[in-house]
Short mmCIF file of C-alpha atoms in Angstrom, two decimals:
data_model
loop_
_atom_site.label_atom_id
_atom_site.label_comp_id
_atom_site.label_asym_id
_atom_site.label_seq_id
_atom_site.Cartn_x
_atom_site.Cartn_y
_atom_site.Cartn_z
CA MET C 1 -152.19 68.66 -176.28
CA LYS C 2 -153.00 72.15 -174.98
CA ILE C 3 -154.78 70.70 -171.92
CA ALA C 4 -151.78 68.46 -171.22
CA LYS C 5 -149.46 71.48 -171.30
CA ILE C 6 -151.74 73.36 -168.90
CA ILE C 7 -151.82 70.40 -166.50
CA THR C 8 -148.02 70.06 -166.72
CA GLY C 9 -147.63 73.77 -166.04
CA VAL C 10 -149.91 73.59 -162.99
CA ILE C 11 -147.97 70.60 -161.62
CA ILE C 12 -144.68 72.46 -162.07
CA LEU C 13 -146.08 75.51 -160.28
CA LEU C 14 -147.28 73.32 -157.40
CA VAL C 15 -143.88 71.63 -157.10
CA VAL C 16 -142.14 75.02 -157.11
CA ALA C 17 -144.57 76.37 -154.48
CA LEU C 18 -143.95 73.33 -152.27
CA ALA C 19 -140.19 73.68 -152.67
CA VAL C 20 -140.29 77.40 -151.85
CA GLY C 21 -142.48 76.71 -148.81
CA LEU C 22 -140.06 74.03 -147.59
CA ILE C 23 -137.04 76.29 -148.05
CA PHE C 24 -138.89 79.18 -146.37
CA LYS C 25 -139.64 76.98 -143.36
CA PHE C 26 -136.18 75.45 -142.93
CA THR C 27 -134.28 78.72 -143.48
CA ASN C 28 -136.28 80.68 -140.89
CA GLY C 29 -137.97 82.81 -143.54
CA PHE C 30 -134.86 82.87 -145.83
CA ASN C 31 -132.82 84.42 -142.98
CA GLU C 32 -130.54 81.45 -142.21
CA ASP C 33 -128.88 78.46 -143.88
CA PHE C 34 -131.09 75.48 -144.76
CA LYS C 35 -131.50 73.25 -141.69
CA THR C 36 -130.82 69.53 -142.11
CA PHE C 37 -131.15 69.06 -138.34
CA TYR C 38 -133.75 70.54 -135.99
CA LEU C 39 -135.39 70.22 -132.57
CA GLU C 40 -138.98 69.71 -131.50
CA ARG C 41 -140.58 70.39 -128.12
CA ASP C 42 -144.26 69.84 -127.28
CA GLY C 43 -144.98 69.39 -131.00
CA LYS C 44 -143.38 72.75 -131.91
CA GLN C 45 -140.41 72.71 -134.27
CA ILE C 46 -137.37 74.81 -133.38
CA LEU C 47 -135.70 76.00 -136.58
CA THR C 48 -134.05 79.24 -135.42
CA SER C 49 -130.38 79.14 -134.43
CA GLU C 50 -130.88 81.08 -131.17
CA THR C 51 -134.04 81.25 -129.06
CA GLU C 52 -134.99 82.06 -125.47
CA THR C 53 -137.28 80.33 -122.98
CA SER C 54 -137.92 79.89 -119.24
CA PHE C 55 -137.91 76.68 -117.17
CA MET C 56 -139.48 75.99 -113.78
CA ARG C 57 -137.49 74.52 -110.90
CA GLY C 58 -138.39 70.89 -110.25
CA GLU C 59 -139.82 70.39 -113.75
CA SER C 60 -138.54 68.36 -116.73
CA TYR C 61 -138.63 69.21 -120.44
CA ARG C 62 -138.33 66.82 -123.36
CA TYR C 63 -136.74 67.71 -126.71
CA GLU C 64 -136.78 65.49 -129.78
CA VAL C 65 -133.85 65.73 -132.21
CA LYS C 66 -134.63 65.19 -135.89
CA TYR C 67 -132.88 65.16 -139.25
CA THR C 68 -134.84 66.78 -142.08
CA PHE C 69 -134.46 64.03 -144.69
CA ASP C 70 -134.66 61.01 -142.36
CA ASN C 71 -137.71 58.74 -142.12
CA ASP C 72 -139.02 56.20 -139.61
CA LYS C 73 -136.64 53.53 -140.95
CA SER C 74 -133.49 55.68 -140.73
CA GLU C 75 -130.87 54.81 -138.14
CA PRO C 76 -130.40 57.50 -135.45
CA LYS C 77 -127.37 59.66 -136.31
CA GLY C 78 -126.76 60.96 -132.80
CA TYR C 79 -126.37 64.51 -131.48
CA ASN C 80 -124.53 66.58 -128.86
CA VAL C 81 -126.05 68.47 -125.93
CA LYS C 82 -124.54 70.59 -123.15
CA ILE C 83 -125.28 73.62 -120.94
CA VAL C 84 -122.91 76.60 -120.79
CA PRO C 85 -123.11 80.16 -119.43
CA ASN C 86 -125.06 82.61 -121.56
CA GLY C 87 -122.19 84.68 -122.96
CA LYS C 88 -124.39 87.79 -123.12
CA ILE C 89 -124.61 87.98 -119.32
CA LYS C 90 -122.09 90.46 -117.92
CA LEU C 91 -121.24 89.07 -114.50
CA THR C 92 -118.28 88.16 -112.31
CA PHE C 93 -118.05 85.71 -109.41
CA LYS C 94 -115.50 84.44 -106.92
CA ALA C 95 -114.54 80.80 -106.52
CA ASP C 96 -112.29 80.06 -103.54
CA GLY C 97 -111.37 83.75 -103.43
CA LYS C 98 -110.37 84.01 -107.09
CA GLN C 99 -112.45 86.21 -109.43
CA TYR C 100 -113.81 84.86 -112.73
CA SER C 101 -115.86 86.17 -115.64
CA TYR C 102 -119.17 84.31 -115.87
CA ALA C 103 -119.14 84.41 -119.69
CA ASP C 104 -115.86 82.44 -119.62
CA ALA C 105 -116.93 79.99 -116.91
CA LYS C 106 -116.70 76.21 -117.22
CA GLU C 107 -119.37 74.00 -118.75
CA LEU C 108 -122.40 73.79 -116.44
CA THR C 109 -124.04 70.55 -117.65
CA GLY C 110 -123.24 68.64 -114.45
CA ALA C 111 -125.53 70.87 -112.37
CA PHE C 112 -128.56 69.77 -114.39
CA ASP C 113 -130.12 66.37 -115.00
CA ILE C 114 -129.98 65.49 -118.71
CA LYS C 115 -131.14 62.04 -119.81
CA LYS C 116 -130.22 61.20 -123.40
CA GLU C 117 -132.07 58.80 -125.69
CA ALA C 118 -131.29 57.85 -129.29
CA SER C 119 -133.42 60.64 -130.77
CA ALA C 120 -134.47 62.73 -127.77
CA PHE C 121 -133.33 64.02 -124.41
CA THR C 122 -135.00 65.23 -121.21
CA LEU C 123 -133.71 68.19 -119.22
CA ALA C 124 -134.70 68.42 -115.54
CA THR C 125 -134.02 71.41 -113.28
CA PRO C 126 -133.46 70.60 -109.57
CA LYS C 127 -135.82 72.29 -107.09
CA GLY C 128 -132.98 73.97 -105.18
CA LEU C 129 -131.11 75.14 -108.26
CA SER C 130 -129.49 78.58 -108.17
CA LEU C 131 -126.57 80.21 -109.95
CA LYS C 132 -124.48 79.68 -106.80
CA THR C 133 -125.18 75.91 -106.68
CA VAL C 134 -124.59 75.60 -110.43
CA LEU C 135 -121.16 77.27 -110.25
CA GLU C 136 -120.16 75.36 -107.12
CA LYS C 137 -120.99 72.13 -108.93
CA ALA C 138 -118.80 73.17 -111.88
CA TYR C 139 -115.83 74.44 -109.83
CA GLU C 140 -116.20 72.21 -106.76
CA LYS C 141 -115.39 75.25 -104.61
CA GLU C 142 -117.23 77.78 -102.46
CA VAL C 143 -118.67 80.47 -104.76
CA GLU C 144 -119.68 84.07 -104.09
CA VAL C 145 -122.04 85.50 -106.71
CA ASP C 146 -125.04 87.80 -107.07
CA GLU C 147 -127.87 86.13 -109.01
CA PRO C 148 -129.49 88.48 -111.53
CA GLN C 149 -132.76 87.88 -113.34
CA GLY C 150 -132.89 86.66 -116.92
CA ALA C 151 -131.67 83.86 -119.16
CA LEU C 152 -128.43 82.97 -117.38
CA TYR C 153 -127.84 79.64 -119.10
CA THR C 154 -127.57 78.37 -122.69
CA LEU C 155 -128.64 74.90 -123.79
CA VAL C 156 -126.47 74.01 -126.79
CA VAL C 157 -127.68 71.19 -129.08
CA SER C 158 -125.79 70.26 -132.24
CA SER C 159 -125.96 67.61 -134.95
CA TYR C 160 -123.69 64.58 -134.79
CA ASN C 161 -121.06 66.37 -136.94
CA ALA C 162 -121.63 69.77 -135.25
CA LYS C 163 -122.50 71.42 -138.60
CA VAL C 164 -125.89 72.62 -137.28
CA THR C 165 -126.10 74.12 -133.77
CA TYR C 166 -129.01 75.51 -131.76
CA LYS C 167 -128.61 77.76 -128.73
CA ILE C 168 -131.55 77.99 -126.32
CA ASN C 169 -130.95 80.69 -123.72
CA PHE C 170 -133.01 80.04 -120.60
CA GLY C 171 -133.72 81.26 -117.11
CA VAL C 172 -135.01 79.24 -114.16
CA SER C 173 -137.90 80.39 -112.00
CA THR C 174 -140.04 78.96 -109.20
CA LYS C 175 -143.67 78.06 -109.73
CA VAL C 176 -145.99 79.89 -107.31
CA GLU C 177 -148.32 77.30 -105.82
CA GLY C 178 -150.52 79.75 -103.89
CA ILE C 179 -150.66 81.88 -100.75
CA GLU C 180 -151.81 80.42 -97.44
CA LEU C 181 -152.99 82.65 -94.60
CA ASP C 182 -151.81 81.96 -91.08
CA LYS C 183 -155.11 81.86 -89.16
CA ASP C 184 -153.31 81.71 -85.79
CA GLY C 185 -151.95 85.16 -86.45
CA ILE C 186 -155.44 86.75 -86.35
CA VAL C 187 -156.69 87.18 -82.78
CA PHE C 188 -160.09 88.65 -81.86
CA GLY C 189 -160.72 90.29 -78.47
CA GLY C 190 -163.24 89.05 -75.90
CA GLU C 191 -166.61 90.59 -75.10
CA GLY C 192 -166.41 94.36 -74.80
CA GLU C 193 -162.81 94.46 -75.95
CA ILE C 194 -161.53 96.13 -79.07
CA PRO C 195 -159.65 93.71 -81.30
CA PRO C 196 -156.01 94.66 -81.70
CA SER C 197 -155.20 96.38 -84.97
CA VAL C 198 -153.47 94.28 -87.60
CA PRO C 199 -150.51 96.09 -89.15
CA GLN C 200 -151.11 96.74 -92.82
CA GLU C 201 -148.38 96.12 -95.35
CA PRO C 202 -147.64 99.06 -97.61
CA PRO C 203 -149.26 98.65 -101.02
CA LYS C 204 -147.04 96.97 -103.55
CA GLU C 205 -146.03 98.84 -106.64
CA GLU C 206 -147.77 97.58 -109.76
CA ALA C 207 -145.42 95.52 -111.90
CA GLN C 208 -144.19 97.17 -115.06
CA LYS C 209 -145.96 95.95 -118.17
CA TYR C 210 -144.55 95.59 -121.67
CA GLY C 211 -146.37 95.92 -124.99
CA ILE C 212 -147.39 93.06 -127.31
CA GLU C 213 -147.82 93.63 -131.06
CA TYR C 214 -148.22 91.43 -134.14
CA ASP C 215 -147.18 91.64 -137.79
CA THR C 216 -147.16 89.42 -140.89
CA LEU C 217 -144.58 88.31 -143.45
CA GLY C 218 -144.96 86.51 -146.78
CA SER C 219 -148.34 86.78 -148.48
CA GLY C 220 -151.24 88.87 -147.20
CA SER C 221 -151.08 91.52 -144.48
CA VAL C 222 -152.26 92.19 -140.93
CA LEU C 223 -155.76 92.51 -142.41
CA SER C 224 -155.55 88.84 -143.45
CA VAL C 225 -155.58 87.58 -139.84
CA LYS C 226 -157.47 88.09 -136.61
CA PHE C 227 -155.03 88.30 -133.68
CA ASP C 228 -156.65 87.91 -130.25
CA CYS C 229 -154.28 88.78 -127.38
CA VAL C 230 -153.82 91.23 -124.54
CA SER C 231 -151.96 94.39 -125.54
CA GLU C 232 -149.49 94.27 -122.63
CA ALA C 233 -148.34 92.04 -119.77
CA ALA C 234 -145.87 92.05 -116.88
CA ALA C 235 -142.66 90.00 -117.00
CA GLY C 236 -143.26 86.42 -115.86
CA GLU C 237 -146.99 86.40 -116.69
CA GLU C 238 -148.37 83.71 -118.98
CA VAL C 239 -149.76 85.25 -122.17
CA ARG C 240 -152.27 83.37 -124.33
CA PHE C 241 -153.22 84.33 -127.88
CA THR C 242 -154.99 82.98 -130.95
CA VAL C 243 -154.47 83.56 -134.67
CA GLU C 244 -157.34 83.18 -137.16
CA VAL C 245 -156.71 83.48 -140.91
CA LEU C 246 -159.47 85.55 -142.51
CA ASP C 247 -158.35 85.04 -146.13
CA GLU C 248 -159.31 81.49 -147.12
CA ARG C 249 -156.57 81.45 -149.76
CA LEU C 250 -153.83 81.72 -147.12
CA GLU C 251 -152.49 79.63 -144.25
CA VAL C 252 -150.01 80.12 -141.42
CA VAL C 253 -146.75 78.32 -142.23
CA ASN C 254 -144.70 79.62 -139.32
CA LEU C 255 -145.09 81.76 -136.24
CA MET C 256 -142.34 83.47 -134.25
CA ILE C 257 -142.19 85.68 -131.19
CA GLU C 258 -139.48 88.32 -131.45
CA THR C 259 -138.05 90.37 -128.57
CA GLU C 260 -135.48 93.13 -128.34
CA GLU C 261 -132.79 90.61 -127.39
CA VAL C 262 -133.76 87.38 -129.18
CA TYR C 263 -134.91 86.80 -132.75
CA GLU C 264 -137.21 83.94 -131.68
CA TYR C 265 -138.61 83.66 -128.16
CA ASP C 266 -140.04 80.30 -127.11
CA TYR C 267 -143.77 79.64 -127.01
CA ARG C 268 -146.12 76.68 -126.63
CA ARG C 269 -149.03 75.49 -128.79
CA ASN C 270 -151.94 74.40 -126.59
CA ASP C 271 -154.39 71.56 -127.21
CA ASP C 272 -157.23 74.03 -127.89
CA GLY C 273 -155.31 75.63 -130.78
CA SER C 274 -154.22 78.69 -128.83
CA TYR C 275 -150.61 79.66 -128.10
CA SER C 276 -148.94 80.76 -124.87
CA PHE C 277 -145.62 82.13 -123.69
CA VAL C 278 -144.04 83.58 -120.57
CA MET C 279 -143.78 87.37 -120.95
CA PRO C 280 -140.15 88.60 -120.92
CA ASP C 281 -139.11 91.95 -119.47
CA CYS C 282 -139.24 93.71 -122.84
CA PHE C 283 -141.46 94.54 -125.82
CA VAL C 284 -142.74 91.56 -127.87
CA THR C 285 -143.77 91.17 -131.52
CA VAL C 286 -145.68 88.09 -132.71
CA MET C 287 -144.62 87.54 -136.33
CA ILE C 288 -147.07 85.50 -138.45
CA TYR C 289 -145.78 83.96 -141.68
CA LEU C 290 -148.49 83.54 -144.34
CA MET C 291 -148.29 81.56 -147.59
CA PRO C 292 -150.89 80.55 -150.25
CA LYS C 293 -152.58 77.24 -149.52
CA GLU C 294 -151.51 74.23 -151.52
CA VAL C 295 -154.03 73.51 -154.30
#
C-alpha cells in the first residue's frame, strides 16, 4: 500500500511538472496569455506576441500556422494574414502632393507576394522592393519619402477568430553576393615608364558594434550552461552561437533573444544544432529558459 502511494505521488508530480512546463512554454515564460494558436518557421515555434526579424529582397519565407490542441486529423480552422506599417516608425511621406503619417498609412499587403495554404503561407519580397514602391502600390500615386533603416513593416497573423494575434516587425535588406574588380581599370605602363598612380579611397570607418550577453530563467543559473558566442557584432552581421547544458538534470525548454526595442528578436536553429540571427543595431541578450528534465 505504501509503495502504491509513493508511485501515485510520483505520477502526480510528473503530471504537474508536465503541465507547468506546457503552460510555461505557451505563455512565454508566464508573461502572456496561454496561446491556443501559434506560428512556426524553419522548425522554430513563435509564441511571443511581438517579435522582430529581417528579410532579404528576392527571397521567400514559409510560416506554418498551428492550433495548440489540434492533431493530424483535425480540419484546418483558417487564419488571417496581412502587412501593415510598423506603428513605431515615426515618418511622414507625400502622395500626390498630400502629406501623410506613415504609422496611419494604408494596408501594404499588395506590395508583397503572399501565397496562402490551408495551414501555412509563404511570404516573398520582390527584388526591387523599397518603401517608395510599397507606398506607391498602396496609394496608386507618386510618392515622396525618405527610406530609413530598420523594421519598417509589420506582418500581422491572427487566428480564424482573431482572438490570438502575432506581430512580426521586419526590415528588408539586400544580400551582398560579392565584390568584383574591374580589371580594365588597372593599366600598367610600358617599358621604362612609371605606371600611373591609382587613386586610393579613404579608409572606411569601422562599423559600430553592439554587445551580446546571455542569462537564464527558470531552474539553474548561468553556471548551468556553456554559451559560446562572440561578445559583440555590427548591425547586419550574422551571429552564430551554441548553448550546452552542463547540469545533466536540466534541459533548455525555450530560448529567446531580447533587444532594447523588442521582447523577442527572431533567430534560426541550424542543422548542426547551433543558432544564428542577424545582429540588430542595439544591445542583445540571449535568454535561456531551463527546466528539470522529465523523469
